[in-house]
PDB file of C-alpha atoms in Angstrom:
ATOM      1  CA  UNK A   1     -16.656  -4.603 -14.319  1.00  0.00           C
ATOM      2  CA  UNK A   2     -20.244  -4.260 -15.373  1.00  0.00           C
ATOM      3  CA  UNK A   3     -19.115  -5.291 -19.201  1.00  0.00           C
ATOM      4  CA  UNK A   4     -17.793  -9.032 -17.323  1.00  0.00           C
ATOM      5  CA  UNK A   5     -21.072  -9.201 -15.067  1.00  0.00           C
ATOM      6  CA  UNK A   6     -22.894  -8.496 -18.124  1.00  0.00           C
ATOM      7  CA  UNK A   7     -21.554 -11.765 -20.225  1.00  0.00           C
ATOM      8  CA  UNK A   8     -21.948 -14.002 -17.316  1.00  0.00           C
ATOM      9  CA  UNK A   9     -25.063 -16.313 -16.639  1.00  0.00           C
ATOM     10  CA  UNK A  10     -27.637 -15.750 -15.246  1.00  0.00           C
ATOM     11  CA  UNK A  11     -27.526 -17.922 -12.712  1.00  0.00           C
ATOM     12  CA  UNK A  12     -24.028 -17.445 -11.348  1.00  0.00           C
ATOM     13  CA  UNK A  13     -22.227 -16.249  -7.901  1.00  0.00           C
ATOM     14  CA  UNK A  14     -20.156 -13.610  -8.077  1.00  0.00           C
ATOM     15  CA  UNK A  15     -18.000 -12.437  -4.857  1.00  0.00           C
ATOM     16  CA  UNK A  16     -16.446  -9.804  -4.423  1.00  0.00           C
ATOM     17  CA  UNK A  17     -13.430  -8.786  -1.998  1.00  0.00           C
ATOM     18  CA  UNK A  18     -11.646  -5.728  -1.417  1.00  0.00           C
ATOM     19  CA  UNK A  19      -8.744  -4.640   1.039  1.00  0.00           C
ATOM     20  CA  UNK A  20     -10.712  -1.583   1.119  1.00  0.00           C
ATOM     21  CA  UNK A  21     -14.369  -0.546  -0.212  1.00  0.00           C
ATOM     22  CA  UNK A  22     -14.082   2.692  -1.423  1.00  0.00           C
ATOM     23  CA  UNK A  23     -18.072   3.758  -2.381  1.00  0.00           C
ATOM     24  CA  UNK A  24     -17.933   3.220  -6.570  1.00  0.00           C
ATOM     25  CA  UNK A  25     -17.671  -1.252  -5.222  1.00  0.00           C
ATOM     26  CA  UNK A  26     -20.318  -0.760  -2.488  1.00  0.00           C
ATOM     27  CA  UNK A  27     -22.287   0.506  -5.305  1.00  0.00           C
ATOM     28  CA  UNK A  28     -21.264  -1.974  -7.593  1.00  0.00           C
ATOM     29  CA  UNK A  29     -22.038  -4.576  -5.173  1.00  0.00           C
ATOM     30  CA  UNK A  30     -25.717  -3.072  -5.358  1.00  0.00           C
ATOM     31  CA  UNK A  31     -25.885  -3.314  -8.726  1.00  0.00           C
ATOM     32  CA  UNK A  32     -24.904  -6.572  -9.137  1.00  0.00           C
ATOM     33  CA  UNK A  33     -25.469  -9.011  -6.378  1.00  0.00           C
ATOM     34  CA  UNK A  34     -28.611 -10.212  -5.060  1.00  0.00           C
ATOM     35  CA  UNK A  35     -30.050  -8.163  -2.040  1.00  0.00           C
ATOM     36  CA  UNK A  36     -30.050 -10.618  -0.227  1.00  0.00           C
ATOM     37  CA  UNK A  37     -26.190 -10.295  -0.388  1.00  0.00           C
ATOM     38  CA  UNK A  38     -23.912 -12.130   2.331  1.00  0.00           C
ATOM     39  CA  UNK A  39     -21.661  -9.202   3.509  1.00  0.00           C
ATOM     40  CA  UNK A  40     -18.420 -10.490   5.745  1.00  0.00           C
ATOM     41  CA  UNK A  41     -16.336  -7.569   6.949  1.00  0.00           C
ATOM     42  CA  UNK A  42     -13.029  -8.303   8.596  1.00  0.00           C
ATOM     43  CA  UNK A  43     -11.521  -5.528  10.957  1.00  0.00           C
ATOM     44  CA  UNK A  44     -12.994  -1.938  11.382  1.00  0.00           C
ATOM     45  CA  UNK A  45     -14.501  -1.169   8.370  1.00  0.00           C
ATOM     46  CA  UNK A  46     -13.767   2.956   9.203  1.00  0.00           C
ATOM     47  CA  UNK A  47     -10.738   4.581   8.398  1.00  0.00           C
ATOM     48  CA  UNK A  48      -8.536   3.927  11.309  1.00  0.00           C
ATOM     49  CA  UNK A  49      -4.582   4.181  11.827  1.00  0.00           C
ATOM     50  CA  UNK A  50      -3.400   1.856  14.017  1.00  0.00           C
ATOM     51  CA  UNK A  51      -2.289   3.180  17.915  1.00  0.00           C
ATOM     52  CA  UNK A  52      -0.104   2.060  18.236  1.00  0.00           C
ATOM     53  CA  UNK A  53       1.693   3.996  14.822  1.00  0.00           C
ATOM     54  CA  UNK A  54       2.459   7.476  15.430  1.00  0.00           C
ATOM     55  CA  UNK A  55       2.559   9.312  11.806  1.00  0.00           C
ATOM     56  CA  UNK A  56       3.727  12.694  11.198  1.00  0.00           C
ATOM     57  CA  UNK A  57       3.316  15.340   8.845  1.00  0.00           C
ATOM     58  CA  UNK A  58       5.634  17.451   7.075  1.00  0.00           C
ATOM     59  CA  UNK A  59       5.251  19.524   4.371  1.00  0.00           C
ATOM     60  CA  UNK A  60       8.511  20.292   2.474  1.00  0.00           C
ATOM     61  CA  UNK A  61      10.247  21.251  -0.926  1.00  0.00           C
ATOM     62  CA  UNK A  62       9.668  18.647  -3.392  1.00  0.00           C
ATOM     63  CA  UNK A  63      13.293  19.266  -4.147  1.00  0.00           C
ATOM     64  CA  UNK A  64      14.509  18.529  -1.007  1.00  0.00           C
ATOM     65  CA  UNK A  65      12.413  15.570   0.276  1.00  0.00           C
ATOM     66  CA  UNK A  66      15.354  13.261  -0.156  1.00  0.00           C
ATOM     67  CA  UNK A  67      17.668  15.338   2.231  1.00  0.00           C
ATOM     68  CA  UNK A  68      15.246  15.262   4.321  1.00  0.00           C
ATOM     69  CA  UNK A  69      13.999  11.577   4.365  1.00  0.00           C
ATOM     70  CA  UNK A  70      17.583  11.215   4.784  1.00  0.00           C
ATOM     71  CA  UNK A  71      17.670  12.336   7.957  1.00  0.00           C
ATOM     72  CA  UNK A  72      14.221  11.450   9.608  1.00  0.00           C
ATOM     73  CA  UNK A  73      15.938   7.853   8.505  1.00  0.00           C
ATOM     74  CA  UNK A  74      19.803   9.137  10.954  1.00  0.00           C
ATOM     75  CA  UNK A  75      17.431  10.777  13.338  1.00  0.00           C
ATOM     76  CA  UNK A  76      15.464   7.972  13.723  1.00  0.00           C
ATOM     77  CA  UNK A  77      19.101   5.174  13.460  1.00  0.00           C
ATOM     78  CA  UNK A  78      18.697   3.759  17.223  1.00  0.00           C
ATOM     79  CA  UNK A  79      15.245   2.685  16.379  1.00  0.00           C
ATOM     80  CA  UNK A  80      16.242   1.103  13.179  1.00  0.00           C
ATOM     81  CA  UNK A  81      18.969  -0.725  14.526  1.00  0.00           C
ATOM     82  CA  UNK A  82      17.251  -2.264  17.390  1.00  0.00           C
ATOM     83  CA  UNK A  83      15.615  -4.016  14.539  1.00  0.00           C
ATOM     84  CA  UNK A  84      12.596  -1.301  14.269  1.00  0.00           C
ATOM     85  CA  UNK A  85      11.943  -0.094  10.515  1.00  0.00           C
ATOM     86  CA  UNK A  86      11.167   2.122   8.409  1.00  0.00           C
ATOM     87  CA  UNK A  87       7.754   2.226   5.311  1.00  0.00           C
ATOM     88  CA  UNK A  88       8.618   5.394   2.357  1.00  0.00           C
ATOM     89  CA  UNK A  89       5.256   5.315  -0.231  1.00  0.00           C
ATOM     90  CA  UNK A  90       5.716   6.933  -3.246  1.00  0.00           C
ATOM     91  CA  UNK A  91       3.684   7.776  -6.086  1.00  0.00           C
ATOM     92  CA  UNK A  92       4.901   5.728  -9.366  1.00  0.00           C
ATOM     93  CA  UNK A  93       7.220   3.098  -9.782  1.00  0.00           C
ATOM     94  CA  UNK A  94       9.737   4.856 -11.123  1.00  0.00           C
ATOM     95  CA  UNK A  95       9.790   7.196  -7.961  1.00  0.00           C
ATOM     96  CA  UNK A  96       9.959   3.928  -5.461  1.00  0.00           C
ATOM     97  CA  UNK A  97      12.889   3.152  -7.854  1.00  0.00           C
ATOM     98  CA  UNK A  98      14.672   6.070  -7.982  1.00  0.00           C
ATOM     99  CA  UNK A  99      14.773   6.720  -4.080  1.00  0.00           C
ATOM    100  CA  UNK A 100      15.668   3.543  -3.511  1.00  0.00           C
ATOM    101  CA  UNK A 101      18.855   4.425  -5.202  1.00  0.00           C
ATOM    102  CA  UNK A 102      19.207   6.808  -4.125  1.00  0.00           C
ATOM    103  CA  UNK A 103      18.760   5.301   0.017  1.00  0.00           C
ATOM    104  CA  UNK A 104      21.375   3.366  -1.081  1.00  0.00           C
ATOM    105  CA  UNK A 105      23.981   6.375  -2.648  1.00  0.00           C
ATOM    106  CA  UNK A 106      23.599   7.835   0.639  1.00  0.00           C
ATOM    107  CA  UNK A 107      23.810   3.934   2.963  1.00  0.00           C
ATOM    108  CA  UNK A 108      21.072   3.546   3.969  1.00  0.00           C
ATOM    109  CA  UNK A 109      19.462  -0.388   3.306  1.00  0.00           C
ATOM    110  CA  UNK A 110      16.306  -0.188   0.788  1.00  0.00           C
ATOM    111  CA  UNK A 111      14.479  -1.929  -0.867  1.00  0.00           C
ATOM    112  CA  UNK A 112      11.463  -1.259  -3.116  1.00  0.00           C
ATOM    113  CA  UNK A 113       8.444  -3.113  -4.735  1.00  0.00           C
ATOM    114  CA  UNK A 114       5.605  -1.770  -6.975  1.00  0.00           C
ATOM    115  CA  UNK A 115       3.582  -3.148  -9.502  1.00  0.00           C
ATOM    116  CA  UNK A 116       5.700  -2.877 -11.940  1.00  0.00           C
ATOM    117  CA  UNK A 117       8.063  -5.778 -10.342  1.00  0.00           C
ATOM    118  CA  UNK A 118       7.488  -9.768 -10.732  1.00  0.00           C
ATOM    119  CA  UNK A 119       4.909 -11.213  -8.231  1.00  0.00           C
ATOM    120  CA  UNK A 120       8.338 -13.252  -7.565  1.00  0.00           C
ATOM    121  CA  UNK A 121       9.950 -10.100  -6.504  1.00  0.00           C
ATOM    122  CA  UNK A 122       7.195  -8.114  -4.851  1.00  0.00           C
ATOM    123  CA  UNK A 123       6.890 -11.138  -2.868  1.00  0.00           C
ATOM    124  CA  UNK A 124      11.041 -11.407  -2.049  1.00  0.00           C
ATOM    125  CA  UNK A 125      10.806  -7.720  -1.193  1.00  0.00           C
ATOM    126  CA  UNK A 126       8.181  -8.309   1.264  1.00  0.00           C
ATOM    127  CA  UNK A 127       9.497 -11.470   2.474  1.00  0.00           C
ATOM    128  CA  UNK A 128      12.425  -9.501   3.356  1.00  0.00           C
ATOM    129  CA  UNK A 129      10.785  -6.392   4.713  1.00  0.00           C
ATOM    130  CA  UNK A 130      10.035  -8.476   7.158  1.00  0.00           C
TER     131      UNK A 130
END
């Protein structure tokens, strides 16, 4: 970001947006913005989970993850049948595609979203998930 800002005119307006505001983003804002810059925070500024979301953490052997997920989805079948939804995060685009295929092979409805897809695909997926 420093290289980009260095190539812009001195008389500029700089706007920074972030869904999260990690320490590195704050550092960059202090370096490249005036001291009297306006800062707008929407929602909480700390890391917090939604109080209505129940989180369960289970450590599972990597080779057993899909089977364990399928078991959890089967246990949640009554809630899913009532319109509730499950959201699963993966650490790579390949894993997303592989997991979606595995879930569909097991008869589960599944859609995936990742940065390797076209924006129109990602928007469609978000729309279908809602």
